[in-house]
XYZ file of C-alpha atoms in Angstrom:
667
model
C 25.944 20.849 -3.134
C 24.116 20.746 -6.501
C 22.748 23.764 -8.275
C 18.967 22.721 -7.677
C 19.682 22.809 -3.709
C 21.663 25.882 -3.968
C 18.577 27.537 -5.801
C 16.087 26.546 -3.113
C 18.255 27.567 -0.251
C 18.663 31.044 -2.030
C 15.094 31.423 -2.274
C 14.520 30.295 1.340
C 16.988 32.682 2.578
C 15.527 35.580 0.746
C 12.072 34.743 1.934
C 10.040 36.220 4.820
C 9.608 32.663 6.213
C 13.213 32.145 6.757
C 13.633 35.357 8.737
C 10.489 34.345 10.715
C 12.104 30.948 11.180
C 15.120 32.518 12.711
C 13.214 34.829 14.889
C 11.429 31.724 16.472
C 14.610 29.895 17.027
C 16.110 32.909 19.038
C 13.034 32.780 21.267
C 13.518 29.069 21.862
C 10.210 28.461 20.592
C 9.579 24.824 19.320
C 7.257 24.137 16.812
C 4.727 21.257 17.404
C 2.256 19.490 15.316
C -0.030 16.856 15.763
C 0.087 15.642 12.084
C 1.135 11.996 11.920
C 4.258 10.943 10.228
C 2.988 9.935 7.086
C 5.875 11.305 4.862
C 9.425 12.496 5.308
C 12.518 12.694 3.415
C 16.004 10.843 3.523
C 18.931 11.993 5.372
C 21.174 12.138 2.271
C 21.770 15.825 1.431
C 20.162 15.737 -2.040
C 16.626 15.138 -0.565
C 17.064 16.500 2.762
C 17.721 20.026 1.859
C 14.789 20.764 -0.364
C 12.583 19.044 2.253
C 13.562 21.098 5.112
C 13.343 24.315 3.175
C 10.247 24.030 1.530
C 7.884 21.868 3.545
C 5.816 23.376 5.952
C 3.671 20.825 7.029
C 5.540 17.859 7.761
C 5.962 17.038 11.485
C 8.855 18.232 13.314
C 11.407 16.565 15.652
C 12.899 18.350 18.426
C 16.488 18.280 19.817
C 18.141 20.410 22.395
C 21.780 21.595 22.138
C 23.601 24.355 24.181
C 21.250 27.254 24.209
C 19.902 26.176 20.908
C 16.686 24.628 20.028
C 16.138 23.351 16.465
C 14.001 20.990 14.425
C 14.937 17.770 12.312
C 13.100 15.561 10.119
C 13.871 12.017 9.545
C 13.261 10.005 6.348
C 11.500 6.757 5.888
C 10.112 7.207 2.315
C 13.733 6.025 0.901
C 13.263 2.899 2.885
C 16.279 3.605 5.092
C 16.773 4.251 8.524
C 19.663 6.153 10.326
C 20.960 2.888 11.696
C 21.314 1.608 8.237
C 22.962 4.464 6.961
C 25.224 4.831 10.198
C 26.173 0.854 9.418
C 26.945 1.140 5.844
C 28.316 4.339 4.299
C 28.181 7.023 7.081
C 29.861 7.723 10.243
C 28.438 9.582 13.161
C 30.583 12.588 12.738
C 29.657 12.988 8.866
C 26.226 12.454 9.577
C 26.027 14.973 12.148
C 27.841 17.560 10.082
C 25.175 17.019 7.533
C 22.419 18.014 9.793
C 24.545 20.906 11.002
C 24.720 22.346 7.590
C 21.196 22.247 7.233
C 20.714 23.962 10.621
C 23.107 26.583 9.595
C 21.319 27.186 6.501
C 18.124 27.901 8.319
C 20.087 30.407 10.467
C 20.818 28.349 13.669
C 24.540 29.040 13.581
C 25.631 25.506 15.316
C 29.295 24.751 14.660
C 30.238 21.206 15.132
C 33.883 21.881 15.920
C 32.797 24.053 18.785
C 30.618 21.110 20.231
C 32.657 18.143 19.531
C 36.203 17.928 20.557
C 38.451 15.263 21.912
C 37.368 15.779 25.473
C 33.721 15.556 24.590
C 33.741 13.004 21.717
C 30.847 11.295 23.707
C 28.569 13.718 22.179
C 28.556 11.531 19.054
C 27.308 8.604 20.759
C 24.652 10.578 22.386
C 23.672 12.024 19.252
C 23.403 8.246 17.766
C 21.303 7.157 20.548
C 19.211 10.235 20.556
C 18.374 9.781 16.740
C 17.378 6.230 17.086
C 15.398 6.788 20.207
C 13.661 9.888 18.665
C 12.845 7.659 15.636
C 11.549 4.778 17.314
C 9.748 6.728 20.072
C 7.523 8.508 17.534
C 6.949 5.796 14.947
C 7.016 2.485 16.532
C 6.569 0.628 19.858
C 10.283 0.264 21.035
C 10.248 -3.276 22.060
C 7.938 -6.280 21.701
C 4.626 -6.623 19.985
C 3.408 -4.526 17.070
C -0.084 -2.930 17.453
C -2.366 -3.277 14.184
C -6.034 -2.893 13.315
C -8.208 -6.059 13.546
C -6.841 -7.075 9.948
C -3.199 -6.367 10.254
C -3.393 -3.685 7.711
C -2.495 -0.415 9.466
C 0.174 -0.319 12.174
C -0.522 2.015 15.062
C 2.221 4.111 17.045
C 1.620 4.719 20.545
C 0.075 8.304 19.890
C -2.749 6.943 17.591
C -3.949 4.258 20.270
C -5.468 4.361 23.757
C -5.481 1.755 26.262
C -8.509 0.505 28.146
C -8.766 -2.437 30.438
C -5.479 -3.945 29.115
C -6.862 -3.411 25.451
C -5.849 -1.198 22.826
C -8.189 0.830 20.737
C -8.053 3.404 17.775
C -7.833 6.966 19.551
C -10.124 8.520 16.923
C -12.460 5.736 16.054
C -12.559 3.554 19.149
C -12.003 0.335 16.891
C -10.448 -2.583 18.613
C -6.701 -3.071 17.696
C -4.764 -6.162 17.900
C -1.123 -6.960 19.200
C 0.964 -9.232 16.727
C 4.633 -10.087 16.787
C 5.095 -10.328 12.981
C 4.627 -7.971 10.170
C 5.198 -9.224 6.606
C 6.275 -7.341 3.572
C 7.020 -8.730 0.234
C 9.712 -8.207 -2.774
C 7.798 -8.451 -5.794
C 9.666 -10.717 -8.297
C 6.941 -10.586 -11.190
C 9.002 -8.385 -13.433
C 11.956 -10.809 -13.329
C 10.226 -14.079 -13.584
C 11.897 -14.893 -17.002
C 15.386 -13.991 -15.848
C 14.855 -16.074 -12.814
C 13.747 -19.152 -14.729
C 16.560 -18.802 -17.199
C 19.076 -18.942 -14.092
C 17.253 -21.863 -12.446
C 17.372 -23.731 -15.860
C 21.036 -23.107 -16.273
C 21.991 -24.608 -12.967
C 24.245 -27.823 -13.213
C 21.905 -29.782 -10.819
C 19.637 -32.710 -11.433
C 16.162 -32.266 -13.030
C 14.264 -33.348 -9.828
C 16.220 -30.743 -7.741
C 15.092 -27.951 -10.231
C 11.588 -29.056 -9.810
C 11.839 -28.705 -5.918
C 13.214 -25.298 -6.080
C 10.185 -24.360 -8.590
C 8.023 -25.939 -6.144
C 9.491 -23.880 -3.173
C 8.808 -20.869 -5.236
C 5.386 -21.793 -5.781
C 5.276 -22.570 -9.478
C 2.351 -24.525 -10.466
C 0.751 -25.869 -13.585
C -2.874 -24.301 -14.560
C -5.170 -25.129 -17.514
C -7.238 -22.125 -18.739
C -10.577 -23.109 -20.576
C -12.536 -20.891 -22.893
C -16.168 -20.045 -21.492
C -18.246 -18.477 -24.218
C -21.695 -16.889 -24.907
C -21.851 -16.653 -28.711
C -25.188 -14.662 -28.709
C -23.663 -11.841 -26.602
C -20.165 -12.303 -27.940
C -18.538 -13.082 -24.476
C -15.356 -15.011 -24.095
C -14.013 -15.610 -20.513
C -10.788 -17.655 -19.940
C -10.910 -19.514 -16.571
C -8.096 -21.056 -14.733
C -8.633 -24.436 -13.107
C -6.130 -26.131 -10.800
C -7.148 -29.469 -12.119
C -8.634 -30.161 -15.469
C -11.367 -32.456 -14.367
C -12.852 -29.551 -12.035
C -14.534 -28.275 -15.226
C -17.823 -30.209 -15.016
C -18.277 -28.823 -11.534
C -18.304 -25.296 -12.331
C -21.723 -23.844 -11.354
C -20.918 -20.085 -11.546
C -18.191 -17.474 -12.172
C -17.475 -14.513 -10.135
C -15.931 -11.363 -11.523
C -14.026 -8.802 -9.163
C -14.571 -5.378 -10.278
C -11.128 -4.553 -8.446
C -9.274 -5.782 -11.417
C -9.607 -4.037 -14.718
C -9.406 -7.366 -16.688
C -13.014 -7.956 -16.082
C -14.249 -4.076 -16.706
C -15.976 -4.797 -20.073
C -18.407 -7.447 -18.234
C -19.008 -5.439 -15.188
C -19.719 -2.261 -16.960
C -22.539 -3.999 -19.080
C -24.434 -4.812 -16.141
C -27.846 -3.206 -15.814
C -28.008 0.088 -13.711
C -30.768 -1.548 -11.504
C -28.433 -4.390 -10.768
C -25.590 -2.222 -9.760
C -27.898 0.145 -7.579
C -29.182 -3.090 -5.820
C -25.628 -4.317 -5.026
C -24.495 -0.793 -3.808
C -27.548 -0.610 -1.438
C -26.905 -4.028 -0.043
C -23.221 -4.288 0.269
C -23.501 -7.080 2.764
C -24.106 -9.637 -0.024
C -21.541 -12.062 -1.223
C -22.129 -10.707 -4.636
C -24.812 -9.908 -7.161
C -26.031 -11.454 -10.485
C -24.708 -9.653 -13.466
C -27.645 -10.579 -15.747
C -25.237 -12.378 -18.123
C -24.629 -16.413 -18.700
C -22.189 -18.306 -20.216
C -21.686 -21.835 -21.547
C -19.505 -24.547 -19.943
C -17.393 -25.749 -22.900
C -17.592 -29.395 -21.372
C -21.360 -30.094 -20.517
C -22.920 -27.043 -22.443
C -24.929 -26.069 -19.377
C -25.320 -22.419 -18.664
C -23.171 -20.839 -16.092
C -24.267 -17.719 -14.267
C -22.081 -14.919 -13.916
C -21.855 -12.869 -10.648
C -20.076 -9.489 -9.463
C -18.461 -9.869 -6.074
C -15.553 -8.023 -4.119
C -14.963 -11.290 -1.976
C -12.468 -12.942 -4.186
C -8.570 -12.577 -4.409
C -8.506 -12.758 -8.459
C -10.476 -11.349 -11.236
C -12.094 -14.399 -12.215
C -13.163 -17.042 -9.922
C -14.860 -20.364 -10.667
C -17.172 -21.690 -8.151
C -16.685 -25.474 -7.710
C -18.733 -26.311 -4.424
C -18.555 -29.989 -4.955
C -14.496 -29.866 -4.691
C -13.903 -26.796 -2.633
C -15.753 -25.981 0.786
C -14.911 -22.400 0.610
C -17.275 -22.162 -2.370
C -20.099 -23.302 -0.549
C -20.831 -20.138 1.123
C -21.258 -18.432 -2.352
C -23.667 -21.078 -3.607
C -25.752 -20.924 -0.429
C -25.909 -17.169 -0.962
C -26.864 -17.275 -4.722
C -29.030 -20.232 -4.185
C -27.245 -22.433 -6.522
C -27.202 -26.176 -6.622
C -23.793 -28.022 -5.995
C -22.804 -30.312 -9.000
C -21.234 -33.769 -7.817
C -18.496 -34.778 -10.274
C -16.594 -37.400 -8.392
C -18.036 -41.001 -7.334
C -15.747 -43.817 -6.130
C -12.706 -41.805 -7.762
C -14.408 -41.866 -11.012
C -15.868 -38.682 -13.010
C -19.573 -38.343 -13.367
C -21.789 -35.500 -14.781
C -18.860 -34.740 -16.881
C -20.138 -35.476 -20.467
C -17.640 -37.723 -22.426
C -15.447 -38.039 -19.322
C -17.733 -40.130 -17.166
C -16.362 -43.294 -15.790
C -12.559 -42.313 -16.348
C -10.190 -41.994 -13.379
C -9.148 -38.407 -12.408
C -5.607 -38.442 -13.992
C -6.949 -40.054 -17.032
C -9.740 -37.771 -17.349
C -7.537 -34.576 -17.160
C -5.185 -35.966 -19.706
C -8.148 -36.766 -22.144
C -9.706 -33.609 -21.554
C -6.662 -31.537 -22.132
C -5.548 -33.161 -25.278
C -9.040 -32.676 -26.877
C -9.679 -29.196 -25.844
C -6.122 -27.906 -26.506
C -6.145 -29.301 -29.921
C -9.482 -27.669 -30.656
C -8.341 -24.191 -29.232
C -10.691 -24.315 -26.142
C -8.090 -24.608 -23.683
C -4.307 -23.785 -22.949
C -1.878 -24.798 -20.505
C 0.073 -21.994 -18.376
C 2.428 -22.022 -15.372
C 1.767 -19.703 -12.579
C 2.972 -18.909 -9.201
C 1.031 -19.151 -6.318
C 2.599 -15.745 -5.241
C 5.224 -13.706 -6.979
C 6.066 -12.035 -3.673
C 8.996 -12.527 -1.454
C 7.840 -11.946 2.351
C 10.187 -10.115 4.449
C 9.160 -10.513 8.118
C 10.343 -8.898 11.334
C 11.790 -12.003 13.048
C 14.256 -12.977 15.522
C 17.177 -13.510 13.375
C 19.782 -11.929 11.158
C 19.518 -8.295 10.010
C 19.327 -4.451 10.913
C 16.624 -2.086 11.502
C 15.160 -0.926 8.237
C 11.638 0.787 8.651
C 9.297 1.420 5.806
C 6.110 3.377 5.037
C 2.911 2.449 3.155
C 0.051 4.937 2.530
C -1.490 3.311 -0.408
C -0.802 0.636 -2.716
C 2.240 2.305 -3.989
C 3.935 3.436 -0.847
C 5.490 1.280 2.172
C 3.884 1.762 5.880
C 5.580 2.237 9.010
C 6.927 -1.036 10.208
C 10.021 -1.974 12.381
C 12.038 -4.277 10.294
C 14.833 -5.160 12.646
C 15.446 -8.510 10.758
C 14.945 -9.504 7.236
C 14.192 -13.146 6.553
C 12.565 -13.641 3.170
C 9.489 -15.535 3.234
C 7.006 -16.440 0.244
C 3.470 -18.040 -0.540
C 1.694 -16.575 2.557
C -1.811 -17.825 2.950
C -3.656 -15.483 5.138
C -6.389 -16.379 7.667
C -9.837 -15.779 6.070
C -11.341 -12.421 6.854
C -14.215 -12.825 9.087
C -17.382 -10.704 8.776
C -18.301 -8.274 11.630
C -16.188 -8.729 14.972
C -15.819 -12.418 14.751
C -12.545 -13.902 15.421
C -10.442 -15.015 12.389
C -10.584 -18.657 11.770
C -7.638 -20.833 12.075
C -3.711 -19.798 11.631
C -2.021 -19.136 8.456
C 0.880 -21.115 7.097
C 4.212 -19.629 6.088
C 6.972 -21.560 4.256
C 10.297 -19.696 4.431
C 13.879 -19.269 3.259
C 16.655 -19.252 5.653
C 18.273 -16.065 6.032
C 22.092 -15.589 5.044
C 24.435 -12.835 5.127
C 24.669 -12.780 1.324
C 20.631 -12.555 1.008
C 20.814 -9.616 3.843
C 23.549 -7.943 1.913
C 21.822 -8.142 -1.304
C 18.624 -6.635 -0.004
C 20.476 -3.778 1.641
C 22.081 -2.808 -1.488
C 18.786 -3.060 -3.169
C 17.381 -0.622 -0.510
C 20.515 1.692 -0.802
C 20.061 1.967 -4.453
C 16.695 3.121 -4.207
C 17.997 6.420 -2.647
C 20.582 7.157 -5.360
C 21.400 4.335 -7.440
C 24.596 4.625 -9.979
C 24.246 0.995 -11.243
C 23.673 1.587 -14.921
C 25.491 -1.269 -16.114
C 23.546 -4.533 -17.284
C 23.190 -7.111 -14.730
C 24.990 -10.297 -16.059
C 23.934 -13.903 -14.780
C 26.281 -15.327 -12.080
C 29.405 -17.158 -13.601
C 29.674 -20.850 -14.146
C 31.560 -21.429 -10.863
C 28.737 -19.765 -8.978
C 26.124 -22.294 -10.275
C 27.696 -25.200 -8.437
C 26.659 -25.655 -4.991
C 27.858 -28.206 -2.214
C 24.573 -27.548 -0.536
C 21.916 -27.578 -2.950
C 19.211 -26.745 -0.436
C 20.579 -23.056 -0.130
C 20.490 -22.214 -3.862
C 17.257 -19.855 -3.393
C 18.799 -18.066 -0.685
C 22.225 -17.693 -1.756
C 21.794 -17.370 -5.404
C 18.247 -16.970 -6.848
C 16.975 -13.930 -4.608
C 20.455 -12.101 -4.635
C 20.214 -12.215 -8.392
C 16.622 -10.773 -8.560
C 17.560 -8.160 -6.167
C 20.510 -7.188 -8.398
C 18.414 -7.134 -11.344
C 16.008 -4.776 -9.669
C 18.820 -2.383 -8.677
C 19.706 -2.232 -12.345
C 16.301 -1.638 -13.773
C 14.622 1.423 -11.914
C 11.657 1.370 -14.220
C 10.600 -2.229 -13.120
C 11.811 -1.938 -9.453
C 10.001 1.490 -8.789
C 7.125 0.051 -6.919
C 8.292 -3.309 -6.253
C 7.923 -3.217 -2.288
C 4.573 -3.337 -1.023
C 2.800 -4.526 2.342
C 0.323 -7.624 2.168
C -3.117 -6.201 1.305
C -1.948 -2.554 0.680
C -5.534 -1.200 -0.015
C -8.846 -2.001 1.600
C -11.860 -0.394 2.856
C -10.699 -0.513 6.239
C -7.530 1.282 5.415
C -9.530 4.152 3.518
C -11.920 4.526 6.591
C -8.958 4.924 8.901
C -7.452 7.642 6.729
C -10.642 9.327 5.860
C -11.766 9.029 9.523
C -8.794 11.056 10.432
C -9.707 13.540 7.745
C -13.284 13.978 9.105
C -12.276 14.347 12.705
C -9.921 17.346 11.404
C -12.708 18.691 9.506
C -15.179 18.658 12.443
C -12.837 21.187 14.147
C -12.943 23.459 11.028
C -16.666 23.244 11.045
C -16.797 25.029 14.424
C -15.510 28.159 12.667
C -16.472 28.067 9.106
C -19.106 25.945 7.614
C -18.503 27.616 4.356
C -14.868 26.631 4.394
C -15.815 22.970 4.991
C -18.061 23.276 2.005
C -15.387 24.153 -0.518
C -13.091 21.339 0.919
C -15.508 18.772 -0.476
C -16.839 19.989 -3.713
C -14.278 18.603 -6.308
C -15.400 19.157 -9.581
C -18.498 18.834 -12.073
C -17.378 15.288 -13.266
C -15.413 12.548 -11.723
C -11.742 12.677 -12.274
C -10.238 10.117 -14.866
C -7.643 9.112 -12.185
C -10.111 7.304 -10.236
C -10.428 4.557 -13.086
C -14.097 4.361 -11.960
C -16.324 1.522 -12.920
C -20.123 2.220 -13.427
C -20.558 0.804 -10.074
C -18.790 3.907 -8.475
C -19.484 6.569 -10.862
C -23.360 6.412 -10.205
C -22.746 6.927 -6.398
C -20.091 9.397 -6.993
C -22.223 11.756 -8.808
C -24.839 11.224 -6.332
C -22.590 12.276 -3.606
C -21.955 15.440 -5.263
C -25.479 16.187 -5.968
C -26.252 15.375 -2.169
C -23.614 17.575 -0.810
C -24.608 20.622 -3.025
C -28.135 20.222 -1.692
C -26.744 20.192 1.824
C -24.908 23.400 1.017
C -27.918 25.241 -0.076
C -30.356 23.671 2.402
C -28.192 23.544 5.370
C -26.405 26.629 5.048
C -29.226 29.010 3.993
C -31.562 27.710 6.561
C -28.686 28.143 9.292
C -29.309 24.506 9.952
C -26.428 22.843 11.947
C -27.167 19.318 10.592
C -24.556 19.689 7.836
C -21.611 18.580 9.965
C -23.413 15.108 10.745
C -24.640 14.674 7.321
C -21.210 15.399 5.846
C -19.544 12.970 7.981
C -22.161 10.357 6.993
C -21.914 10.880 3.270
C -18.035 10.880 3.442
C -18.047 7.497 5.391
C -20.359 6.080 2.721
C -18.068 7.251 -0.051
C -15.290 5.439 1.664
C -17.195 2.071 1.199
C -17.793 2.839 -2.727
C -14.170 3.836 -3.211
C -12.714 0.897 -1.255
C -10.408 -0.295 -4.329
C -9.262 3.119 -5.166
C -5.950 5.111 -4.132
C -6.503 7.678 -1.490
C -3.718 9.804 -2.971
C -5.491 9.956 -6.348
C -8.783 10.876 -4.652
C -6.559 13.783 -2.894
C -4.872 15.005 -5.761
C -8.073 15.354 -7.630
C -9.256 17.665 -4.768
C -6.138 19.673 -4.889
C -6.589 20.310 -8.551
C -9.884 21.640 -7.789
C -8.240 23.955 -5.085
C -5.597 25.070 -7.411
C -8.007 26.054 -9.953
C -10.093 27.878 -7.447
C -7.200 29.897 -6.316
C -6.012 31.010 -9.744
C -9.387 32.224 -10.380
C -9.726 34.189 -7.217
C -12.705 32.079 -5.804
C -11.013 31.168 -2.855
C -9.420 33.300 -0.125
C -5.826 32.360 1.047
C -7.349 31.717 4.419
C -9.790 29.147 3.090
C -7.065 27.655 1.057
C -4.792 27.316 4.085
C -7.504 25.491 5.871
C -8.126 23.237 3.110
C -4.141 22.521 2.925
C -3.738 21.781 6.338
C -6.673 19.344 6.019
C -5.172 17.452 3.053
C -1.782 17.493 4.522
C -2.746 14.810 6.999
C -3.316 12.454 4.095
C -1.135 13.749 1.414
C 1.791 15.996 2.591
C 3.790 15.790 -0.742
C 0.850 17.565 -2.297
C 0.598 20.070 0.773
C 4.456 20.711 0.235
C 4.205 21.655 -3.312
C 1.218 23.893 -3.235
C 2.731 25.642 -0.057
C 5.868 26.275 -1.928
C 4.026 27.731 -4.813
C 1.426 29.686 -2.975
C 1.599 30.212 0.407
C 4.942 30.989 1.447
C 4.259 34.267 2.968
C 1.560 33.022 5.092
C 3.538 30.081 6.625
C 2.750 30.931 10.456
C -0.989 31.530 10.012
C -1.477 27.761 10.621
C 0.216 27.995 13.797
C -0.520 31.454 15.171
C -4.253 31.723 14.163
C -5.458 28.071 15.033
C -3.870 27.065 18.236
C -6.022 23.738 18.020
C -3.627 22.748 15.289
C -0.557 22.756 17.540
């Protein structure tokens, strides 16, 4: 055991909380909490000890031994499950002893030698079953379909959902849920594109075969054209899949979720921004700016819209059906540029065939510095799917765009280039099925991925990763190069580069307005219980600071509404509380729901962190009582347990059981 863990254990044993904990065990009293399993730590001793000894608000697991009741926490944040550890570097006895060490530190006094002997060695097998059953029971449906929200973003466990008339609904919001057989995750290969391409180029195979490999990986050629407004000094690079599309561009959409377009978004007039905020149902809003089409010289309007999957999206309704909804919404006319397979309305390209026109256009514009050729990947994400096939159970978590959400990954085939179904408005059905092209799962591929996951816990691979040797580059079956060579090589690179690999695992569409609403709805439902006892406490929960936090990276679109939110809640406090009005609860709920929509592209953990900084400052200045702070801490632990754990350890150690003894509705 390292010195860090020893110091924490000594601190724990000398604390009042430790002695209270022992008393509770003697009374065979089980601690229960309704907090969902958002965070927990790994089963390796390095991270398990600090967690069990310092964190008061993580949910607890219950197991029953001979005349002993004890609690236990199982990790998913390290991307590892019990079965994975058991299969690869732990046996059941060693794992069991690890846990007994922790229990003994907590004062339980449970000796493995007295429990496990040759006569009752079956206990180990039962422990294994118990851990697996316990884990799956609380986090996942044990078999069959996965329950998600209507967009497949959030995965629900059995306690977060209710069944009515053979359909499932969110237990808190009554929103309709969906059953699906698949849940897709991806490995982000973007940091390793150069290394991957160098490997492919060095393969001793025909050039056509290399092109096929790149095609399977989704590599495509794009041409970027420079759109300019010389009067306002605006230059925007616009990528087009085909060069001859240029004459048909009628507008450009800028998505504020991407920082690349912030200068243009923030220059939009305040009245335009306010109009867009008040009419969120619109496809977008005119920014007040125009830009010149470099081919035709015609003015192209610039719109702000959240409804795109990239920062800069050119509207070409004559050639892309999906663009028609925007042009209809904005009242724009479509420009036809093809007639009898020849170009029209395209200046000097008129009358040329499509391929010839593209060649002439590129050679002319590139030489003048008005265009450049780039090679991009449709997707840099290698999708991992729960499928019937080769693999083992590896659960994951995602709370926001940097962490993984609970999912039962019993099998690990890799997939890429997923085209999701179009998201429908309101409650309409999603149109059509999505397409997935996949890689065959191999033992080498599964092993490489497992090693990658194991390395996320305690990687000792500090030596540089070399390219495969020459003999590895010759394959009898060239169709398996991606599965047997390229992807394992990428994963080994990720293992050796913690800086790049730190956040390389995400879930598809990790952050959305719907996901934020789900989390904040839990937050508000919890707050409504608190409001019954103390409205003043509830007020303190939501006054963050005088100015928005820099962590939000807010645009002007959000800053205005955020400041308005603070002003309105300040007004509610003075008007509602002073008049003994009970409308505060309803207004608070409404305001917070509105705030969700304006923060739809922001990270919830940063939102909570900024609130936490306020709490910490208030406590240091003695402006908030410990009871008020405990209520607050319980609230934020629902969505940010790591922050709650840190604050508890530093401030509230002596008042640990107030949460359970004073407020029975929390148990």
